[in-house]
Short mmCIF file of C-alpha atoms in Angstrom, two decimals:
data_model
loop_
_atom_site.label_atom_id
_atom_site.label_comp_id
_atom_site.label_asym_id
_atom_site.label_seq_id
_atom_site.Cartn_x
_atom_site.Cartn_y
_atom_site.Cartn_z
CA UNK A 1 -183.48 163.49 75.64
CA UNK A 2 -184.04 162.63 79.04
CA UNK A 3 -187.46 163.35 80.68
CA UNK A 4 -185.89 165.08 83.55
CA UNK A 5 -188.92 165.68 85.61
CA UNK A 6 -189.00 161.69 86.00
CA UNK A 7 -185.33 161.21 86.97
CA UNK A 8 -183.06 161.13 89.99
CA UNK A 9 -181.15 164.43 89.55
CA UNK A 10 -177.58 164.00 90.60
CA UNK A 11 -175.43 167.22 91.52
CA UNK A 12 -171.73 166.97 91.26
CA UNK A 13 -169.23 169.66 93.02
CA UNK A 14 -166.00 169.36 91.27
CA UNK A 15 -164.93 168.04 88.01
CA UNK A 16 -161.54 166.32 88.70
CA UNK A 17 -160.65 163.16 88.60
CA UNK A 18 -163.25 161.79 90.64
CA UNK A 19 -166.16 164.18 90.10
CA UNK A 20 -165.56 163.68 86.53
CA UNK A 21 -165.49 160.08 86.45
CA UNK A 22 -169.11 159.93 88.65
CA UNK A 23 -170.56 162.44 86.04
CA UNK A 24 -169.23 160.26 83.35
CA UNK A 25 -170.39 157.17 84.86
CA UNK A 26 -174.02 158.34 85.34
CA UNK A 27 -174.89 160.56 82.67
CA UNK A 28 -175.37 157.83 80.18
CA UNK A 29 -178.24 156.19 82.72
CA UNK A 30 -181.45 157.40 81.77
CA UNK A 31 -182.70 157.29 85.31
CA UNK A 32 -180.33 160.11 86.31
CA UNK A 33 -179.91 163.94 85.12
CA UNK A 34 -176.29 164.99 86.13
CA UNK A 35 -175.59 168.53 86.74
CA UNK A 36 -172.36 169.96 87.61
CA UNK A 37 -170.17 172.94 88.90
CA UNK A 38 -166.19 173.34 88.92
CA UNK A 39 -164.50 176.63 89.53
CA UNK A 40 -162.58 175.62 86.44
CA UNK A 41 -165.20 177.19 83.86
CA UNK A 42 -162.89 175.36 81.10
CA UNK A 43 -163.36 171.90 82.43
CA UNK A 44 -167.25 172.94 82.99
CA UNK A 45 -167.80 173.97 79.56
CA UNK A 46 -165.77 171.09 78.08
CA UNK A 47 -167.74 168.59 80.18
CA UNK A 48 -171.09 169.94 78.60
CA UNK A 49 -169.44 169.97 74.83
CA UNK A 50 -168.45 166.59 75.60
CA UNK A 51 -171.97 165.46 77.08
CA UNK A 52 -170.11 164.26 80.17
CA UNK A 53 -172.85 166.20 82.08
CA UNK A 54 -176.54 167.47 81.70
CA UNK A 55 -176.40 170.77 82.26
CA UNK A 56 -174.55 173.03 84.89
CA UNK A 57 -175.10 173.00 88.57
CA UNK A 58 -176.09 176.42 90.17
CA UNK A 59 -177.88 178.28 93.26
CA UNK A 60 -181.17 177.95 91.78
CA UNK A 61 -181.18 173.93 90.43
CA UNK A 62 -178.85 172.88 93.75
CA UNK A 63 -182.28 172.85 95.60
CA UNK A 64 -183.56 170.16 93.34
CA UNK A 65 -180.82 167.36 93.46
CA UNK A 66 -181.80 164.42 95.14
CA UNK A 67 -178.20 163.33 95.57
CA UNK A 68 -175.06 165.86 95.70
CA UNK A 69 -171.66 164.39 95.32
CA UNK A 70 -169.04 166.77 96.65
CA UNK A 71 -165.51 166.06 95.10
CA UNK A 72 -163.21 168.64 96.15
CA UNK A 73 -160.14 168.96 98.37
CA UNK A 74 -160.67 168.66 102.23
CA UNK A 75 -160.90 172.24 103.31
CA UNK A 76 -162.98 173.01 99.98
CA UNK A 77 -165.34 170.54 100.82
CA UNK A 78 -166.08 171.61 104.31
CA UNK A 79 -166.24 175.34 102.97
CA UNK A 80 -168.72 174.38 100.29
CA UNK A 81 -171.29 172.53 102.67
CA UNK A 82 -171.21 175.14 105.15
CA UNK A 83 -171.77 177.81 102.46
CA UNK A 84 -174.65 175.67 100.87
CA UNK A 85 -176.12 173.87 103.72
CA UNK A 86 -179.52 175.89 103.64
CA UNK A 87 -179.64 175.38 100.17
CA UNK A 88 -179.81 171.60 99.61
CA UNK A 89 -183.21 170.11 99.18
CA UNK A 90 -184.91 168.35 102.37
CA UNK A 91 -183.68 164.99 102.42
CA UNK A 92 -181.37 165.38 99.95
CA UNK A 93 -178.07 162.76 100.27
CA UNK A 94 -175.07 164.62 100.40
CA UNK A 95 -171.90 162.24 100.15
CA UNK A 96 -168.38 163.81 100.03
CA UNK A 97 -165.54 161.75 98.51
CA UNK A 98 -162.61 163.07 100.63
CA UNK A 99 -159.63 160.61 101.49
CA UNK A 100 -160.07 161.43 105.24
CA UNK A 101 -163.51 161.28 107.09
CA UNK A 102 -163.37 162.33 110.74
CA UNK A 103 -163.29 166.21 110.08
CA UNK A 104 -165.60 166.42 107.09
CA UNK A 105 -168.05 163.75 108.64
CA UNK A 106 -168.23 165.88 112.13
CA UNK A 107 -169.07 168.89 110.22
CA UNK A 108 -171.34 167.25 107.82
CA UNK A 109 -173.48 165.40 110.27
CA UNK A 110 -173.77 168.65 112.40
CA UNK A 111 -174.76 170.78 109.32
CA UNK A 112 -177.40 167.97 107.97
CA UNK A 113 -179.13 167.93 111.53
CA UNK A 114 -179.53 171.65 111.30
CA UNK A 115 -180.75 171.98 107.47
CA UNK A 116 -182.57 168.77 106.88
CA UNK A 117 -180.46 166.92 104.47
CA UNK A 118 -178.75 163.72 105.17
CA UNK A 119 -175.15 163.56 104.88
CA UNK A 120 -173.20 160.32 104.24
CA UNK A 121 -169.17 160.33 104.24
CA UNK A 122 -167.86 158.44 101.20
CA UNK A 123 -164.36 157.29 99.99
CA UNK A 124 -164.31 155.86 96.64
CA UNK A 125 -161.23 152.87 96.77
CA UNK A 126 -160.20 153.73 92.95
CA UNK A 127 -158.07 156.54 91.61
CA UNK A 128 -154.71 157.06 89.58
CA UNK A 129 -151.70 159.35 89.91
CA UNK A 130 -152.99 161.72 87.52
CA UNK A 131 -155.65 164.30 88.31
CA UNK A 132 -158.14 166.39 86.33
CA UNK A 133 -160.97 165.91 84.43
CA UNK A 134 -159.02 165.16 81.17
CA UNK A 135 -158.04 161.82 83.06
CA UNK A 136 -161.44 161.20 84.24
CA UNK A 137 -163.30 157.91 82.61
CA UNK A 138 -166.85 156.49 83.11
CA UNK A 139 -165.01 153.18 83.89
CA UNK A 140 -162.84 154.20 86.99
CA UNK A 141 -165.11 152.71 89.66
CA UNK A 142 -165.87 149.48 87.82
CA UNK A 143 -165.52 146.40 90.44
CA UNK A 144 -164.07 149.03 92.89
CA UNK A 145 -165.16 149.45 96.60
CA UNK A 146 -167.01 152.55 97.96
CA UNK A 147 -166.20 153.08 101.56
CA UNK A 148 -169.14 155.10 103.20
CA UNK A 149 -169.14 156.44 106.74
CA UNK A 150 -172.71 157.25 107.59
CA UNK A 151 -173.96 158.80 110.97
CA UNK A 152 -174.54 155.97 113.67
CA UNK A 153 -177.86 153.96 113.21
CA UNK A 154 -178.51 155.80 109.75
CA UNK A 155 -181.98 154.59 108.06
CA UNK A 156 -181.22 151.49 106.36
CA UNK A 157 -183.36 153.06 103.21
CA UNK A 158 -181.09 155.66 102.92
CA UNK A 159 -177.92 153.27 102.89
CA UNK A 160 -179.68 151.04 100.28
CA UNK A 161 -180.16 154.27 97.99
CA UNK A 162 -176.72 155.37 98.47
CA UNK A 163 -175.71 151.43 97.34
CA UNK A 164 -177.92 151.47 94.07
CA UNK A 165 -176.40 154.80 93.23
CA UNK A 166 -172.61 153.50 93.48
CA UNK A 167 -173.79 150.10 91.83
CA UNK A 168 -174.89 152.54 88.92
CA UNK A 169 -171.22 153.89 88.85
CA UNK A 170 -169.78 150.84 88.59
CA UNK A 171 -168.74 149.72 92.26
CA UNK A 172 -168.97 146.18 92.87
CA UNK A 173 -169.30 146.72 96.89
CA UNK A 174 -169.82 148.99 99.51
CA UNK A 175 -167.95 148.75 102.71
CA UNK A 176 -169.99 150.66 105.83
CA UNK A 177 -167.62 151.73 108.46
CA UNK A 178 -166.98 154.70 111.26
CA UNK A 179 -165.04 157.68 110.02
CA UNK A 180 -162.45 156.52 113.13
CA UNK A 181 -161.67 153.40 111.61
CA UNK A 182 -161.54 154.57 108.09
CA UNK A 183 -158.58 157.16 108.94
CA UNK A 184 -156.99 154.78 111.05
CA UNK A 185 -156.88 151.97 108.22
CA UNK A 186 -156.46 154.54 105.34
CA UNK A 187 -153.17 156.14 107.06
CA UNK A 188 -151.56 152.67 106.33
CA UNK A 189 -153.42 151.53 103.18
CA UNK A 190 -152.76 154.72 101.42
CA UNK A 191 -151.28 157.88 103.20
CA UNK A 192 -148.22 155.83 104.45
CA UNK A 193 -147.71 154.48 100.61
CA UNK A 194 -147.48 158.01 99.21
CA UNK A 195 -145.05 158.90 101.74
CA UNK A 196 -142.83 156.32 101.05
CA UNK A 197 -143.09 156.33 97.19
CA UNK A 198 -142.63 160.18 97.29
CA UNK A 199 -139.53 159.62 99.52
CA UNK A 200 -138.10 156.93 97.68
CA UNK A 201 -137.61 158.80 94.46
CA UNK A 202 -135.50 161.37 96.36
CA UNK A 203 -132.55 159.17 95.93
CA UNK A 204 -129.75 160.38 93.59
CA UNK A 205 -129.82 157.18 91.74
CA UNK A 206 -133.61 158.23 90.48
CA UNK A 207 -132.00 160.15 87.63
CA UNK A 208 -129.71 157.54 86.65
CA UNK A 209 -132.26 154.41 86.84
CA UNK A 210 -132.89 154.43 83.10
CA UNK A 211 -133.08 150.49 81.61
CA UNK A 212 -132.44 149.37 85.03
CA UNK A 213 -135.95 149.33 86.22
CA UNK A 214 -138.96 146.90 86.12
CA UNK A 215 -142.09 145.94 87.97
CA UNK A 216 -141.10 146.51 91.37
CA UNK A 217 -139.73 150.17 90.79
CA UNK A 218 -142.87 151.15 89.02
CA UNK A 219 -144.84 149.57 91.47
CA UNK A 220 -143.40 151.43 94.25
CA UNK A 221 -143.05 154.85 92.68
CA UNK A 222 -146.42 155.04 90.84
CA UNK A 223 -147.85 157.58 93.36
CA UNK A 224 -144.80 159.32 93.94
CA UNK A 225 -146.42 161.75 91.19
CA UNK A 226 -149.26 162.99 93.33
CA UNK A 227 -151.10 166.50 94.02
CA UNK A 228 -148.77 167.90 96.77
CA UNK A 229 -151.81 170.42 97.50
CA UNK A 230 -154.27 167.89 98.22
CA UNK A 231 -152.17 165.26 99.76
CA UNK A 232 -150.86 167.83 102.14
CA UNK A 233 -154.51 168.59 103.27
CA UNK A 234 -155.02 164.92 103.84
CA UNK A 235 -152.08 164.12 105.49
CA UNK A 236 -152.50 166.63 108.05
CA UNK A 237 -155.95 165.96 108.68
CA UNK A 238 -154.95 162.39 109.88
CA UNK A 239 -151.56 163.60 111.22
CA UNK A 240 -151.74 161.32 114.26
CA UNK A 241 -152.66 158.02 112.49
CA UNK A 242 -150.09 158.80 109.55
CA UNK A 243 -147.25 159.62 112.28
CA UNK A 244 -148.02 156.32 114.14
CA UNK A 245 -147.56 154.48 110.73
CA UNK A 246 -144.67 156.17 109.53
CA UNK A 247 -143.03 155.56 112.94
CA UNK A 248 -143.95 151.67 112.48
CA UNK A 249 -141.99 151.43 109.20
CA UNK A 250 -138.99 153.70 109.92
CA UNK A 251 -138.48 151.33 113.24
CA UNK A 252 -138.50 148.64 110.58
CA UNK A 253 -136.28 149.64 108.05
CA UNK A 254 -134.07 150.59 111.00
CA UNK A 255 -133.69 146.70 111.50
CA UNK A 256 -132.89 146.07 108.03
CA UNK A 257 -130.33 148.48 107.81
CA UNK A 258 -128.77 147.70 111.24
CA UNK A 259 -128.81 144.09 109.88
CA UNK A 260 -126.35 145.13 106.86
CA UNK A 261 -124.22 147.57 108.74
CA UNK A 262 -123.59 144.67 111.51
CA UNK A 263 -123.02 141.80 108.96
CA UNK A 264 -125.92 139.84 110.52
CA UNK A 265 -127.06 137.54 107.68
CA UNK A 266 -129.15 135.55 110.02
CA UNK A 267 -130.94 138.55 110.96
CA UNK A 268 -131.60 139.67 107.56
CA UNK A 269 -132.83 136.24 106.40
CA UNK A 270 -135.06 136.28 109.35
CA UNK A 271 -136.79 139.59 108.57
CA UNK A 272 -137.13 138.82 105.08
CA UNK A 273 -138.63 135.61 106.00
CA UNK A 274 -141.06 137.53 108.48
CA UNK A 275 -142.12 140.10 105.71
CA UNK A 276 -142.88 137.11 103.54
CA UNK A 277 -145.32 135.24 105.66
CA UNK A 278 -147.10 138.59 106.68
CA UNK A 279 -147.91 139.11 102.89
CA UNK A 280 -148.89 135.42 102.39
CA UNK A 281 -151.36 135.94 105.32
CA UNK A 282 -152.52 139.41 104.04
CA UNK A 283 -153.24 137.89 100.84
CA UNK A 284 -155.01 135.02 102.25
CA UNK A 285 -156.93 137.56 104.24
CA UNK A 286 -157.86 139.57 101.12
CA UNK A 287 -159.19 136.47 99.35
CA UNK A 288 -161.52 135.49 102.22
#
């Protein structure tokens, strides 16, 4: 049994894929007491029965938590902070896991300043095409990157405490940036990929491809199986950045289509060569 009076108390709000994985990654560590809340009482009770959490998070013990991880959809995460801002422990570190950062950081920083807690925006670079507690696992974050978006000039001791917590969850590194930069880049690396994948499977051929597909099809279509409620919120919160990326890829696709339509093999070869060289440069950039 843990001596809860000597542990760091972690509150987790939302026991879906991400929140559940945070709980499972931390609960076995004797340093932490993990308390959780989920609107789905079945998931909450199952987490308790399987020892994925140490107890239920409620209005009374919320004020005892040293860290609070909010793993909810964007609008629900903002609403939870607004409702509970005065209940957080003084100097508690509140971290969200929303996939866009500008709006939630604007709200979080303002509420933190007025209520005496510390808000740090967060986005774990890990996940699957599946959602829900049943798909969560304690190894989900192993060797992944945690992006954090703290307020400008945040105390380095706070950032160090967040880093130690994330390392204990399995993350290999932490990337610190601002909310605007995060949203600009994530529109390309994540949101555009989900739109393209979801649109790609709408071809009539999608229902006739059995035994005709291999790795390229699986890679391109994996995230088409998404949570439409959450991703609609994320897309509209990052509307301008995502529109820019969509315009870019649509413009590129038109060039390939036009080369085919016009029978221009030289143009097609040049377009393919250009794409290959860009990919090779990005691979070098990623390794270095």
